Tab-separated table of N, CA and C in Angstrom:
chain	number	residue	atom	x	y	z
A	139	GLN	N	-4.898	10.862	2.456
A	139	GLN	CA	-5.380	11.712	3.322
A	139	GLN	C	-4.609	13.023	3.652
A	140	ARG	N	-3.362	12.729	3.953
A	140	ARG	CA	-2.351	13.889	3.870
A	140	ARG	C	-2.359	14.711	2.847
A	141	ARG	N	-2.320	14.220	1.629
A	141	ARG	CA	-2.486	15.093	0.371
A	141	ARG	C	-3.720	15.927	0.255
A	142	GLU	N	-4.831	15.377	0.876
A	142	GLU	CA	-5.954	16.288	0.636
A	142	GLU	C	-5.982	17.270	1.971
A	143	ALA	N	-5.254	16.901	2.954
A	143	ALA	CA	-5.188	17.937	4.156
A	143	ALA	C	-4.242	19.098	3.914
A	144	GLY	N	-3.619	19.255	2.654
A	144	GLY	CA	-2.634	20.189	2.219
A	144	GLY	C	-1.223	20.043	2.102
A	145	ALA	N	-1.007	18.659	2.144
A	145	ALA	CA	0.591	18.373	1.786
A	145	ALA	C	0.720	18.925	0.255
A	146	PRO	N	1.755	19.717	0.025
A	146	PRO	CA	1.692	20.072	-1.466
A	146	PRO	C	2.275	19.014	-2.331
A	147	THR	N	2.971	18.312	-1.945
A	147	THR	CA	3.504	16.832	-2.980
A	147	THR	C	3.255	15.676	-2.096
A	148	ALA	N	3.568	14.616	-3.179
A	148	ALA	CA	3.086	13.152	-2.422
A	148	ALA	C	4.404	12.721	-1.700
A	149	LEU	N	5.592	13.174	-1.952
A	149	LEU	CA	6.616	12.704	-1.147
A	149	LEU	C	6.673	13.285	0.374
A	150	GLN	N	6.094	14.658	0.204
A	150	GLN	CA	5.871	15.230	1.451
A	150	GLN	C	4.754	14.489	2.484
A	151	ALA	N	3.792	14.280	1.693
A	151	ALA	CA	2.568	13.433	2.405
A	151	ALA	C	3.140	12.046	3.025
A	152	VAL	N	3.858	11.422	1.999
A	152	VAL	CA	4.573	10.513	2.754
A	152	VAL	C	5.180	10.564	3.856
A	153	HIS	N	6.159	11.530	3.989
A	153	HIS	CA	6.985	11.732	5.061
A	153	HIS	C	6.382	12.078	6.272
A	154	GLU	N	5.067	12.752	5.998
A	154	GLU	CA	4.277	13.180	7.150
A	154	GLU	C	3.475	11.944	7.942
A	155	ALA	N	2.968	11.104	6.967
A	155	ALA	CA	2.303	9.701	7.224
A	155	ALA	C	3.441	8.815	7.903
A	156	ALA	N	4.366	8.722	7.306
A	156	ALA	CA	5.592	7.968	7.977
A	156	ALA	C	5.926	8.214	9.636
A	157	SER	N	6.134	9.575	9.530
A	157	SER	CA	6.676	9.897	10.901
A	157	SER	C	5.261	9.672	11.887
A	158	ALA	N	4.050	9.566	11.456
A	158	ALA	CA	3.044	9.592	12.237
A	158	ALA	C	2.727	7.996	12.667
A	159	ARG	N	2.951	7.284	11.615
A	159	ARG	CA	2.684	5.717	11.596
A	159	ARG	C	3.790	5.117	12.176
A	160	LEU	N	5.096	5.355	12.145
A	160	LEU	CA	6.210	4.424	12.005
A	160	LEU	C	5.891	3.812	13.556
A	161	ARG	N	5.997	4.322	14.685
A	161	ARG	CA	6.015	3.843	16.172
A	161	ARG	C	4.733	2.896	16.122
A	162	PRO	N	3.484	3.192	15.939
A	162	PRO	CA	2.649	2.191	15.959
A	162	PRO	C	2.576	1.003	15.214
A	163	ILE	N	3.372	0.982	14.062
A	163	ILE	CA	3.431	-0.186	13.180
A	163	ILE	C	4.778	-1.132	13.577
A	164	LEU	N	5.881	-0.277	14.318
A	164	LEU	CA	6.962	-1.028	14.625
A	164	LEU	C	6.450	-1.858	15.992
A	165	MET	N	5.662	-1.148	16.965
A	165	MET	CA	5.226	-1.578	18.179
A	165	MET	C	4.348	-2.739	17.638
A	166	THR	N	3.387	-2.767	17.049
A	166	THR	CA	2.387	-3.888	16.572
A	166	THR	C	3.170	-5.170	16.126
A	167	THR	N	4.093	-4.713	15.155
A	167	THR	CA	4.807	-5.778	14.630
A	167	THR	C	5.804	-6.512	15.557
A	168	LEU	N	6.528	-5.722	16.500
A	168	LEU	CA	7.541	-6.245	17.481
A	168	LEU	C	6.629	-7.043	18.514
A	169	SER	N	5.593	-6.583	18.959
A	169	SER	CA	4.978	-7.353	19.952
A	169	SER	C	4.365	-8.719	19.371
A	170	MET	N	3.859	-8.829	18.078
A	170	MET	CA	3.286	-9.987	17.642
A	170	MET	C	4.742	-11.039	17.387
A	171	VAL	N	5.705	-10.534	16.890
A	171	VAL	CA	6.996	-11.266	16.946
A	171	VAL	C	7.620	-11.940	18.277
A	172	LEU	N	7.515	-11.048	19.186
A	172	LEU	CA	8.023	-11.388	20.397
A	172	LEU	C	6.954	-12.452	20.972
A	173	GLY	N	5.620	-12.245	20.822
A	173	GLY	CA	4.491	-13.368	21.067
A	173	GLY	C	4.678	-14.637	20.524
A	174	ILE	N	4.960	-14.689	19.236
A	174	ILE	CA	5.291	-15.954	18.634
A	174	ILE	C	6.485	-16.322	18.752
A	175	LEU	N	7.652	-15.818	19.360
A	175	LEU	CA	9.057	-16.447	19.387
A	175	LEU	C	8.954	-17.526	20.336
A	176	PRO	N	8.480	-17.783	21.342
A	176	PRO	CA	8.435	-19.093	21.892
A	176	PRO	C	7.995	-20.237	21.108
A	177	ILE	N	7.027	-20.216	20.261
A	177	ILE	CA	6.695	-21.105	19.316
A	177	ILE	C	7.769	-21.586	18.328
A	178	ALA	N	8.529	-20.418	17.664
A	178	ALA	CA	9.517	-20.491	16.491
A	178	ALA	C	10.749	-21.059	17.194
A	179	LEU	N	10.774	-21.128	18.640
A	179	LEU	CA	12.163	-21.601	19.362
A	179	LEU	C	12.008	-22.873	19.881
A	180	ALA	N	10.789	-23.545	19.611
A	180	ALA	CA	10.547	-24.695	20.216
A	180	ALA	C	10.900	-24.845	21.903
A	181	LEU	N	9.982	-23.877	22.569
A	181	LEU	CA	10.047	-23.682	24.136
A	181	LEU	C	8.860	-24.642	24.671
A	182	GLY	N	9.105	-25.513	25.476
A	182	GLY	CA	8.117	-25.909	26.021
A	182	GLY	C	7.929	-27.432	25.680
A	183	ALA	N	7.059	-28.265	26.193
A	183	ALA	CA	6.991	-29.750	25.913
A	183	ALA	C	5.900	-29.783	24.595
A	184	GLY	N	6.667	-30.471	23.620
A	184	GLY	CA	5.841	-30.897	22.068
A	184	GLY	C	5.635	-29.772	21.458
A	185	ALA	N	6.593	-28.896	21.647
A	185	ALA	CA	6.527	-27.694	20.744
A	185	ALA	C	7.007	-27.924	19.424
A	186	GLU	N	7.899	-28.708	19.169
A	186	GLU	CA	8.690	-28.993	18.048
A	186	GLU	C	7.952	-29.117	16.730
A	187	SER	N	6.737	-29.518	16.931
A	187	SER	CA	5.816	-29.495	15.899
A	187	SER	C	5.366	-28.521	15.244
A	188	ARG	N	5.230	-27.322	15.883
A	188	ARG	CA	4.880	-26.032	15.734
A	188	ARG	C	5.888	-24.968	15.526
A	189	VAL	N	7.113	-25.362	15.393
A	189	VAL	CA	8.305	-24.670	15.215
A	189	VAL	C	8.233	-23.878	13.646
A	190	SER	N	7.822	-24.751	12.401
A	190	SER	CA	7.731	-24.358	11.304
A	190	SER	C	6.697	-23.067	11.141
A	191	MET	N	5.451	-23.346	11.799
A	191	MET	CA	4.475	-22.355	11.815
A	191	MET	C	4.977	-21.120	12.525
A	192	GLY	N	5.683	-21.222	13.403
A	192	GLY	CA	6.268	-19.915	14.299
A	192	GLY	C	7.178	-19.230	13.152
A	193	ILE	N	8.042	-19.868	12.733
A	193	ILE	CA	8.821	-19.420	11.647
A	193	ILE	C	8.124	-18.468	10.668
A	194	ALA	N	7.256	-19.250	10.134
A	194	ALA	CA	6.362	-18.712	8.912
A	194	ALA	C	5.801	-17.620	9.437
A	195	VAL	N	5.235	-17.477	10.631
A	195	VAL	CA	4.305	-16.351	11.206
A	195	VAL	C	5.309	-15.130	11.295
A	196	ILE	N	6.608	-15.430	11.897
A	196	ILE	CA	7.237	-14.229	12.190
A	196	ILE	C	7.754	-13.637	10.746
A	197	GLY	N	8.245	-14.662	9.937
A	197	GLY	CA	8.599	-14.226	8.616
A	197	GLY	C	7.571	-13.405	7.697
A	198	GLY	N	6.214	-13.644	7.932
A	198	GLY	CA	4.997	-13.025	7.252
A	198	GLY	C	4.946	-11.765	7.989
A	199	LEU	N	5.022	-11.701	9.363
A	199	LEU	CA	5.176	-10.488	10.024
A	199	LEU	C	6.205	-9.333	9.718
A	200	LEU	N	7.404	-9.950	9.483
A	200	LEU	CA	8.531	-8.890	9.051
A	200	LEU	C	8.485	-8.480	7.630
A	201	SER	N	8.267	-9.297	6.932
A	201	SER	CA	8.208	-8.936	5.448
A	201	SER	C	6.893	-8.086	5.467
A	202	GLY	N	5.722	-8.138	5.856
A	202	GLY	CA	4.395	-7.326	5.984
A	202	GLY	C	4.876	-6.038	6.326
A	203	GLY	N	5.769	-6.042	7.577
A	203	GLY	CA	6.085	-4.709	8.120
A	203	GLY	C	6.895	-3.964	7.035
A	204	ALA	N	7.914	-4.625	6.532
A	204	ALA	CA	8.903	-3.951	5.608
A	204	ALA	C	8.008	-3.369	4.354
A	205	LEU	N	7.113	-4.126	3.949
A	205	LEU	CA	6.178	-3.826	2.819
A	205	LEU	C	5.383	-2.664	3.221
A	206	THR	N	5.041	-2.563	4.414
A	206	THR	CA	4.207	-1.411	4.906
A	206	THR	C	4.852	-0.131	5.348
A	207	LEU	N	6.237	-0.160	5.544
A	207	LEU	CA	7.106	0.925	5.804
A	207	LEU	C	7.928	1.276	4.851
A	208	TYR	N	8.269	0.438	3.705
A	208	TYR	CA	9.047	0.915	2.780
A	208	TYR	C	8.259	0.903	1.237
A	209	VAL	N	7.863	-0.510	0.797
A	209	VAL	CA	7.501	-0.443	-0.350
A	209	VAL	C	6.062	0.219	-0.803
A	210	ILE	N	5.032	0.149	0.173
A	210	ILE	CA	3.737	0.918	-0.188
A	210	ILE	C	3.772	2.413	-0.076
A	211	PRO	N	4.783	2.893	0.938
A	211	PRO	CA	4.978	4.364	0.526
A	211	PRO	C	5.657	4.859	-0.956
A	212	ALA	N	6.876	4.017	-1.231
A	212	ALA	CA	7.453	4.018	-2.532
A	212	ALA	C	6.359	4.050	-3.677
A	213	MET	N	5.446	2.994	-3.755
A	213	MET	CA	4.691	2.808	-4.774
A	213	MET	C	3.857	4.093	-5.003
A	214	TYR	N	3.220	4.284	-3.871
A	214	TYR	CA	2.434	5.743	-3.780
A	214	TYR	C	2.988	6.712	-4.141
A	215	VAL	N	4.293	7.053	-4.060
A	215	VAL	CA	5.134	8.329	-4.524
A	215	VAL	C	4.908	8.041	-6.309
A	216	LEU	N	5.531	6.867	-6.369
A	216	LEU	CA	5.713	6.540	-7.791
A	216	LEU	C	4.365	6.631	-8.720
A	217	PHE	N	3.306	6.191	-8.181
A	217	PHE	CA	1.850	6.201	-8.899
A	217	PHE	C	1.322	7.501	-8.949
A	218	SER	N	1.468	8.081	-7.719
A	218	SER	CA	1.032	9.521	-7.588
A	218	SER	C	1.899	10.602	-8.773
A	219	SER	N	3.127	10.424	-8.828
A	219	SER	CA	3.832	11.302	-9.827
A	219	SER	C	3.563	11.001	-11.198
A	220	ARG	N	3.117	9.513	-11.561
A	220	ARG	CA	2.908	9.166	-12.976
A	220	ARG	C	1.339	9.704	-13.334
A	221	ARG	N	0.377	9.650	-12.275
A	221	ARG	CA	-0.601	10.352	-12.573
A	221	ARG	C	-0.717	11.759	-12.761
A	222	ALA	N	0.102	12.597	-12.105
A	222	ALA	CA	0.012	13.927	-12.390
A	222	ALA	C	0.947	14.426	-13.763
A	223	VAL	N	1.595	13.529	-14.185
A	223	VAL	CA	2.466	13.667	-15.223
A	223	VAL	C	1.627	13.287	-16.589
A	224	GLU	N	0.901	12.201	-16.559
A	224	GLU	CA	0.046	11.793	-17.654
A	224	GLU	C	-0.866	12.603	-17.966
A	225	PRO	N	-1.338	12.867	-19.206
A	225	PRO	CA	-2.569	13.963	-19.611
A	225	PRO	C	-3.748	12.886	-19.576
A	226	ALA	N	-4.840	13.506	-19.345
A	226	ALA	CA	-5.936	12.741	-19.486
A	226	ALA	C	-6.168	12.345	-21.188
A	227	THR	N	-6.741	11.061	-21.284
A	227	THR	CA	-6.551	10.236	-22.531
A	227	THR	C	-7.911	10.579	-23.449
A	228	LYS	N	-9.179	10.793	-22.415
A	228	LYS	CA	-10.418	10.720	-23.004
A	228	LYS	C	-10.467	12.185	-23.429
A	229	PRO	N	-10.918	12.498	-24.702
A	229	PRO	CA	-11.274	13.649	-24.879
A	229	PRO	C	-12.747	14.130	-24.513
A	230	THR	N	-12.991	15.244	-24.230
A	230	THR	CA	-14.333	15.878	-23.788
A	230	THR	C	-15.103	15.909	-24.750
A	231	SER	N	-15.057	15.996	-26.063
A	231	SER	CA	-16.043	16.241	-27.191
A	231	SER	C	-16.275	14.893	-27.753
A	232	SER	N	-15.856	13.958	-27.526
A	232	SER	CA	-16.127	12.523	-27.963
A	232	SER	C	-17.296	12.057	-27.561
A	233	PRO	N	-18.201	11.427	-28.353
A	233	PRO	CA	-19.346	10.852	-27.958
A	233	PRO	C	-19.354	9.667	-26.925
A	234	SER	N	-19.879	9.167	-25.935
A	234	SER	CA	-19.989	7.938	-25.261
A	234	SER	C	-20.218	6.688	-25.933
A	235	LEU	N	-19.557	5.687	-25.604
A	235	LEU	CA	-19.734	4.435	-26.081
A	235	LEU	C	-21.089	4.050	-26.512
A	236	VAL	N	-21.955	4.291	-25.444
A	236	VAL	CA	-23.551	4.157	-25.863
A	236	VAL	C	-23.936	4.766	-26.889
A	237	GLU	N	-23.451	6.278	-26.910
A	237	GLU	CA	-24.180	6.730	-28.246
A	237	GLU	C	-23.582	6.601	-29.554
A	238	HIS	N	-22.197	6.036	-29.353
A	238	HIS	CA	-21.615	5.445	-30.669
A	238	HIS	C	-22.140	4.322	-31.117
A	239	LEU	N	-22.569	3.387	-30.360
A	239	LEU	CA	-23.551	2.142	-30.535
A	239	LEU	C	-24.597	2.223	-31.108
A	240	HIS	N	-25.223	3.414	-30.468
A	240	HIS	CA	-26.926	3.587	-31.273
A	240	HIS	C	-27.085	4.370	-32.337
A	241	TYR	N	-25.946	5.410	-32.319
A	241	TYR	CA	-25.897	6.324	-33.602
A	241	TYR	C	-24.605	6.331	-34.205
A	242	PRO	N	-24.292	5.289	-35.025
A	242	PRO	CA	-23.056	5.228	-35.522
A	242	PRO	C	-22.838	6.349	-36.518
A	243	ASN	N	-21.390	6.620	-36.777
A	243	ASN	CA	-21.075	7.843	-37.687
A	243	ASN	C	-21.033	7.150	-39.114
A	244	PRO	N	-21.823	7.610	-39.972
A	244	PRO	CA	-21.969	7.141	-41.300
A	244	PRO	C	-20.438	7.279	-42.056
A	245	GLY	N	-19.576	8.137	-41.728
A	245	GLY	CA	-18.230	8.417	-42.593
A	245	GLY	C	-17.292	7.751	-41.904
């Protein structure tokens, strides 16, 4: 969306989007982790059985946050630069597959 709005490069679009989305992503992840923390620390009566679930949820939230903040923008920059470099492989004058199947070339 930032690229369509006028960002000249994919890297600049990622920088603009990251600066706009960093705070909401961190706030959401941190609030969820702090909410699950009592389960992971086994606070309260009978909470020992839920420790592994709490640790798994916190690990998933932290890894999902890291993916959202680092890996996904990096992959976007990588794939958008590849798309800009690679030429179109389909020639414009070739017949379509349907035309080729219905009217085979005799030569």
